[in-house]
Amino acid sequence: MEIAERSRARVQERLARLEQEFGSTPVDQTTFSVGAEGYQRAVERSREGQVDVHAFVHNESGDVLLSDADGSWEIPQGQTQGAERPAAAAERVVTETAGVSCTIRDAVRATICGVRNETDQDAETVYRLSIVFDAEVNSAAPGGSDAEIAEEVDASIRWDDSSDVAVAELV
């Protein structure tokens, strides 16, 4: 039970820090099975203390930022690096994936993900944390917001009406 206990403890520690920073955040839990390669990746990310982060970035009109991720439009997402706070990671990921700077306003939801190895039923469940943040685009100097400038330069981002953007498979 070494992997399961350690990964669960890391998730609980991160949830406690999230609550200190943003107050009470709804927490869901899910369990799913992945192949051996995906399971090993989950073990490594858990060992490194990585948290998955997702950011709903809103512009002045309330639209949500989407970036082209290998042919599908998604909200910016990635993982923490080292001891990076999840909110700081979300801001970094938005800048790296979309070229837009933002400010995190709140943690919308956290999901504890139990990852099982579908090819080895005896392997322990590894626990990971995924956090969805709400953010606003930062205003830029005269000439438009960072978002408007980035969209003019980069066709790999777009803004969609927030009612059209569903929180589908964020895990």
mmCIF file of C-alpha atoms in Angstrom:
data_model
loop_
_atom_site.group_PDB
_atom_site.id
_atom_site.type_symbol
_atom_site.label_atom_id
_atom_site.label_comp_id
_atom_site.label_asym_id
_atom_site.label_seq_id
_atom_site.Cartn_x
_atom_site.Cartn_y
_atom_site.Cartn_z
ATOM 1 C CA MET A 1 0.000 0.000 0.000
ATOM 2 C CA GLU A 2 3.003 2.286 -0.238
ATOM 3 C CA ILE A 3 2.110 3.980 -3.565
ATOM 4 C CA ALA A 4 -1.549 4.395 -2.641
ATOM 5 C CA GLU A 5 -0.828 5.849 0.800
ATOM 6 C CA ARG A 6 1.822 8.271 -0.418
ATOM 7 C CA SER A 7 -0.228 9.477 -3.370
ATOM 8 C CA ARG A 8 -3.336 9.890 -1.205
ATOM 9 C CA ALA A 9 -1.307 11.884 1.357
ATOM 10 C CA ARG A 10 0.041 14.172 -1.417
ATOM 11 C CA VAL A 11 -3.492 14.794 -2.691
ATOM 12 C CA GLN A 12 -4.776 15.611 0.812
ATOM 13 C CA GLU A 13 -1.848 17.995 1.381
ATOM 14 C CA ARG A 14 -2.547 19.811 -1.890
ATOM 15 C CA LEU A 15 -6.270 20.033 -1.084
ATOM 16 C CA ALA A 16 -5.446 21.590 2.301
ATOM 17 C CA ARG A 17 -3.240 24.210 0.603
ATOM 18 C CA LEU A 18 -5.955 24.879 -1.981
ATOM 19 C CA GLU A 19 -8.479 25.494 0.802
ATOM 20 C CA GLN A 20 -6.072 27.897 2.541
ATOM 21 C CA GLU A 21 -5.648 29.868 -0.659
ATOM 22 C CA PHE A 22 -9.213 29.838 -2.059
ATOM 23 C CA GLY A 23 -11.497 28.682 0.742
ATOM 24 C CA SER A 24 -13.862 25.778 0.327
ATOM 25 C CA THR A 25 -13.809 24.233 -3.155
ATOM 26 C CA PRO A 26 -16.143 21.442 -4.307
ATOM 27 C CA VAL A 27 -14.253 18.140 -4.482
ATOM 28 C CA ASP A 28 -15.280 15.173 -6.626
ATOM 29 C CA GLN A 29 -13.705 11.751 -6.763
ATOM 30 C CA THR A 30 -13.470 9.344 -9.669
ATOM 31 C CA THR A 31 -11.605 6.158 -10.429
ATOM 32 C CA PHE A 32 -10.644 4.852 -13.849
ATOM 33 C CA SER A 33 -8.316 2.309 -15.420
ATOM 34 C CA VAL A 34 -5.573 3.020 -17.933
ATOM 35 C CA GLY A 35 -3.023 0.917 -19.788
ATOM 36 C CA ALA A 36 0.368 0.087 -18.326
ATOM 37 C CA GLU A 37 2.060 3.123 -19.915
ATOM 38 C CA GLY A 38 -0.595 5.566 -18.656
ATOM 39 C CA TYR A 39 -0.459 3.970 -15.216
ATOM 40 C CA GLN A 40 3.333 4.359 -15.040
ATOM 41 C CA ARG A 41 2.979 8.011 -16.079
ATOM 42 C CA ALA A 42 0.429 8.509 -13.264
ATOM 43 C CA VAL A 43 2.830 6.899 -10.765
ATOM 44 C CA GLU A 44 5.688 9.185 -11.878
ATOM 45 C CA ARG A 45 3.550 12.329 -11.794
ATOM 46 C CA SER A 46 2.250 11.393 -8.355
ATOM 47 C CA ARG A 47 5.782 10.720 -7.097
ATOM 48 C CA GLU A 48 6.805 14.174 -8.369
ATOM 49 C CA GLY A 49 3.770 15.739 -6.669
ATOM 50 C CA GLN A 50 2.330 17.048 -9.934
ATOM 51 C CA VAL A 51 -1.217 18.387 -10.019
ATOM 52 C CA ASP A 52 -3.246 18.660 -13.219
ATOM 53 C CA VAL A 53 -4.534 22.206 -13.777
ATOM 54 C CA HIS A 54 -7.233 23.534 -16.115
ATOM 55 C CA ALA A 55 -8.140 27.213 -16.611
ATOM 56 C CA PHE A 56 -11.385 28.795 -17.753
ATOM 57 C CA VAL A 57 -10.043 32.196 -18.826
ATOM 58 C CA HIS A 58 -12.708 34.842 -19.495
ATOM 59 C CA ASN A 59 -12.278 37.997 -21.547
ATOM 60 C CA GLU A 60 -14.076 41.302 -20.983
ATOM 61 C CA SER A 61 -17.158 39.943 -22.814
ATOM 62 C CA GLY A 62 -17.307 36.805 -20.662
ATOM 63 C CA ASP A 63 -16.173 34.516 -23.480
ATOM 64 C CA VAL A 64 -13.871 31.578 -22.661
ATOM 65 C CA LEU A 65 -10.384 31.085 -24.113
ATOM 66 C CA LEU A 66 -9.828 27.890 -26.095
ATOM 67 C CA SER A 67 -6.576 26.721 -27.620
ATOM 68 C CA ASP A 68 -6.004 24.244 -30.420
ATOM 69 C CA ALA A 69 -4.698 21.063 -28.829
ATOM 70 C CA ASP A 70 -3.866 18.668 -31.667
ATOM 71 C CA GLY A 71 -6.994 19.486 -33.660
ATOM 72 C CA SER A 72 -9.496 19.903 -30.834
ATOM 73 C CA TRP A 73 -10.392 23.141 -29.069
ATOM 74 C CA GLU A 74 -9.829 22.917 -25.291
ATOM 75 C CA ILE A 75 -9.389 25.156 -22.313
ATOM 76 C CA PRO A 76 -5.685 25.502 -21.413
ATOM 77 C CA GLN A 77 -4.445 22.627 -19.252
ATOM 78 C CA GLY A 78 -1.187 21.190 -17.953
ATOM 79 C CA GLN A 79 0.654 20.170 -14.774
ATOM 80 C CA THR A 80 2.479 21.836 -11.933
ATOM 81 C CA GLN A 81 6.271 21.789 -12.009
ATOM 82 C CA GLY A 82 8.319 21.161 -8.870
ATOM 83 C CA ALA A 83 6.928 23.028 -5.866
ATOM 84 C CA GLU A 84 4.854 25.375 -8.059
ATOM 85 C CA ARG A 85 1.442 26.349 -6.656
ATOM 86 C CA PRO A 86 -1.421 25.029 -8.797
ATOM 87 C CA ALA A 87 -2.811 28.548 -9.401
ATOM 88 C CA ALA A 88 0.605 29.753 -10.572
ATOM 89 C CA ALA A 89 0.869 26.678 -12.798
ATOM 90 C CA ALA A 90 -2.509 27.462 -14.365
ATOM 91 C CA GLU A 91 -1.377 31.025 -15.150
ATOM 92 C CA ARG A 92 1.882 29.693 -16.629
ATOM 93 C CA VAL A 93 0.068 27.084 -18.728
ATOM 94 C CA VAL A 94 -2.285 29.720 -20.175
ATOM 95 C CA THR A 95 0.670 31.886 -21.155
ATOM 96 C CA GLU A 96 2.599 28.952 -22.656
ATOM 97 C CA THR A 97 -0.309 27.413 -24.576
ATOM 98 C CA ALA A 98 -2.166 30.542 -25.668
ATOM 99 C CA GLY A 99 0.246 33.464 -25.336
ATOM 100 C CA VAL A 100 -2.210 35.207 -23.009
ATOM 101 C CA SER A 101 -1.568 36.364 -19.457
ATOM 102 C CA CYS A 102 -4.309 35.913 -16.902
ATOM 103 C CA THR A 103 -5.094 36.184 -13.215
ATOM 104 C CA ILE A 104 -6.676 33.297 -11.326
ATOM 105 C CA ARG A 105 -9.860 34.387 -9.550
ATOM 106 C CA ASP A 106 -10.994 31.158 -7.901
ATOM 107 C CA ALA A 107 -10.707 27.387 -7.744
ATOM 108 C CA VAL A 108 -13.936 26.068 -9.262
ATOM 109 C CA ARG A 109 -13.577 22.362 -8.642
ATOM 110 C CA ALA A 110 -11.058 19.750 -7.576
ATOM 111 C CA THR A 111 -11.203 16.105 -8.571
ATOM 112 C CA ILE A 112 -9.366 13.297 -6.834
ATOM 113 C CA CYS A 113 -8.559 10.769 -9.545
ATOM 114 C CA GLY A 114 -7.865 7.161 -8.612
ATOM 115 C CA VAL A 115 -5.836 5.627 -11.423
ATOM 116 C CA ARG A 116 -5.779 1.843 -11.779
ATOM 117 C CA ASN A 117 -3.614 -0.339 -14.002
ATOM 118 C CA GLU A 118 -5.971 -2.218 -16.340
ATOM 119 C CA THR A 119 -3.282 -4.765 -17.248
ATOM 120 C CA ASP A 120 -2.251 -5.544 -13.645
ATOM 121 C CA GLN A 121 -5.191 -5.936 -11.291
ATOM 122 C CA ASP A 122 -2.804 -6.317 -8.313
ATOM 123 C CA ALA A 123 -1.191 -2.906 -8.862
ATOM 124 C CA GLU A 124 -2.118 -0.308 -6.261
ATOM 125 C CA THR A 125 -4.407 2.588 -7.116
ATOM 126 C CA VAL A 126 -2.496 5.832 -7.604
ATOM 127 C CA TYR A 127 -4.223 9.052 -6.574
ATOM 128 C CA ARG A 128 -3.848 12.304 -8.483
ATOM 129 C CA LEU A 129 -5.419 15.730 -8.116
ATOM 130 C CA SER A 130 -6.972 17.785 -10.909
ATOM 131 C CA ILE A 131 -8.035 21.403 -10.280
ATOM 132 C CA VAL A 132 -10.214 23.633 -12.468
ATOM 133 C CA PHE A 133 -9.635 27.368 -12.049
ATOM 134 C CA ASP A 134 -11.611 30.434 -13.089
ATOM 135 C CA ALA A 135 -9.461 33.271 -14.437
ATOM 136 C CA GLU A 136 -9.692 36.606 -16.192
ATOM 137 C CA VAL A 137 -7.508 37.819 -19.009
ATOM 138 C CA ASN A 138 -5.106 40.609 -18.052
ATOM 139 C CA SER A 139 -5.442 43.929 -19.828
ATOM 140 C CA ALA A 140 -2.496 45.063 -21.882
ATOM 141 C CA ALA A 141 -1.124 48.398 -22.907
ATOM 142 C CA PRO A 142 -3.016 50.536 -25.434
ATOM 143 C CA GLY A 143 -3.904 48.590 -28.550
ATOM 144 C CA GLY A 144 -6.079 45.968 -26.926
ATOM 145 C CA SER A 145 -5.903 43.258 -24.349
ATOM 146 C CA ASP A 146 -3.291 40.518 -24.410
ATOM 147 C CA ALA A 147 -6.060 38.243 -25.652
ATOM 148 C CA GLU A 148 -6.973 40.420 -28.642
ATOM 149 C CA ILE A 149 -3.340 40.841 -29.615
ATOM 150 C CA ALA A 150 -2.642 37.099 -29.232
ATOM 151 C CA GLU A 151 -5.692 36.134 -31.274
ATOM 152 C CA GLU A 152 -4.678 38.448 -34.120
ATOM 153 C CA VAL A 153 -1.199 36.906 -34.197
ATOM 154 C CA ASP A 154 -2.030 33.285 -33.390
ATOM 155 C CA ALA A 155 -4.857 31.370 -35.064
ATOM 156 C CA SER A 156 -4.453 28.528 -32.543
ATOM 157 C CA ILE A 157 -6.621 30.319 -29.983
ATOM 158 C CA ARG A 158 -10.207 31.484 -30.060
ATOM 159 C CA TRP A 159 -12.906 32.802 -27.744
ATOM 160 C CA ASP A 160 -16.238 31.024 -27.361
ATOM 161 C CA ASP A 161 -19.410 32.017 -25.592
ATOM 162 C CA SER A 162 -19.037 30.583 -22.104
ATOM 163 C CA SER A 163 -22.427 28.834 -22.360
ATOM 164 C CA ASP A 164 -21.063 26.839 -25.326
ATOM 165 C CA VAL A 165 -18.035 25.535 -23.433
ATOM 166 C CA ALA A 166 -18.778 22.381 -21.491
ATOM 167 C CA VAL A 167 -16.602 20.860 -18.836
ATOM 168 C CA ALA A 168 -16.325 17.560 -20.614
ATOM 169 C CA GLU A 169 -13.472 15.188 -20.010
ATOM 170 C CA LEU A 170 -11.090 17.310 -17.958
ATOM 171 C CA VAL A 171 -9.446 14.288 -16.448
#
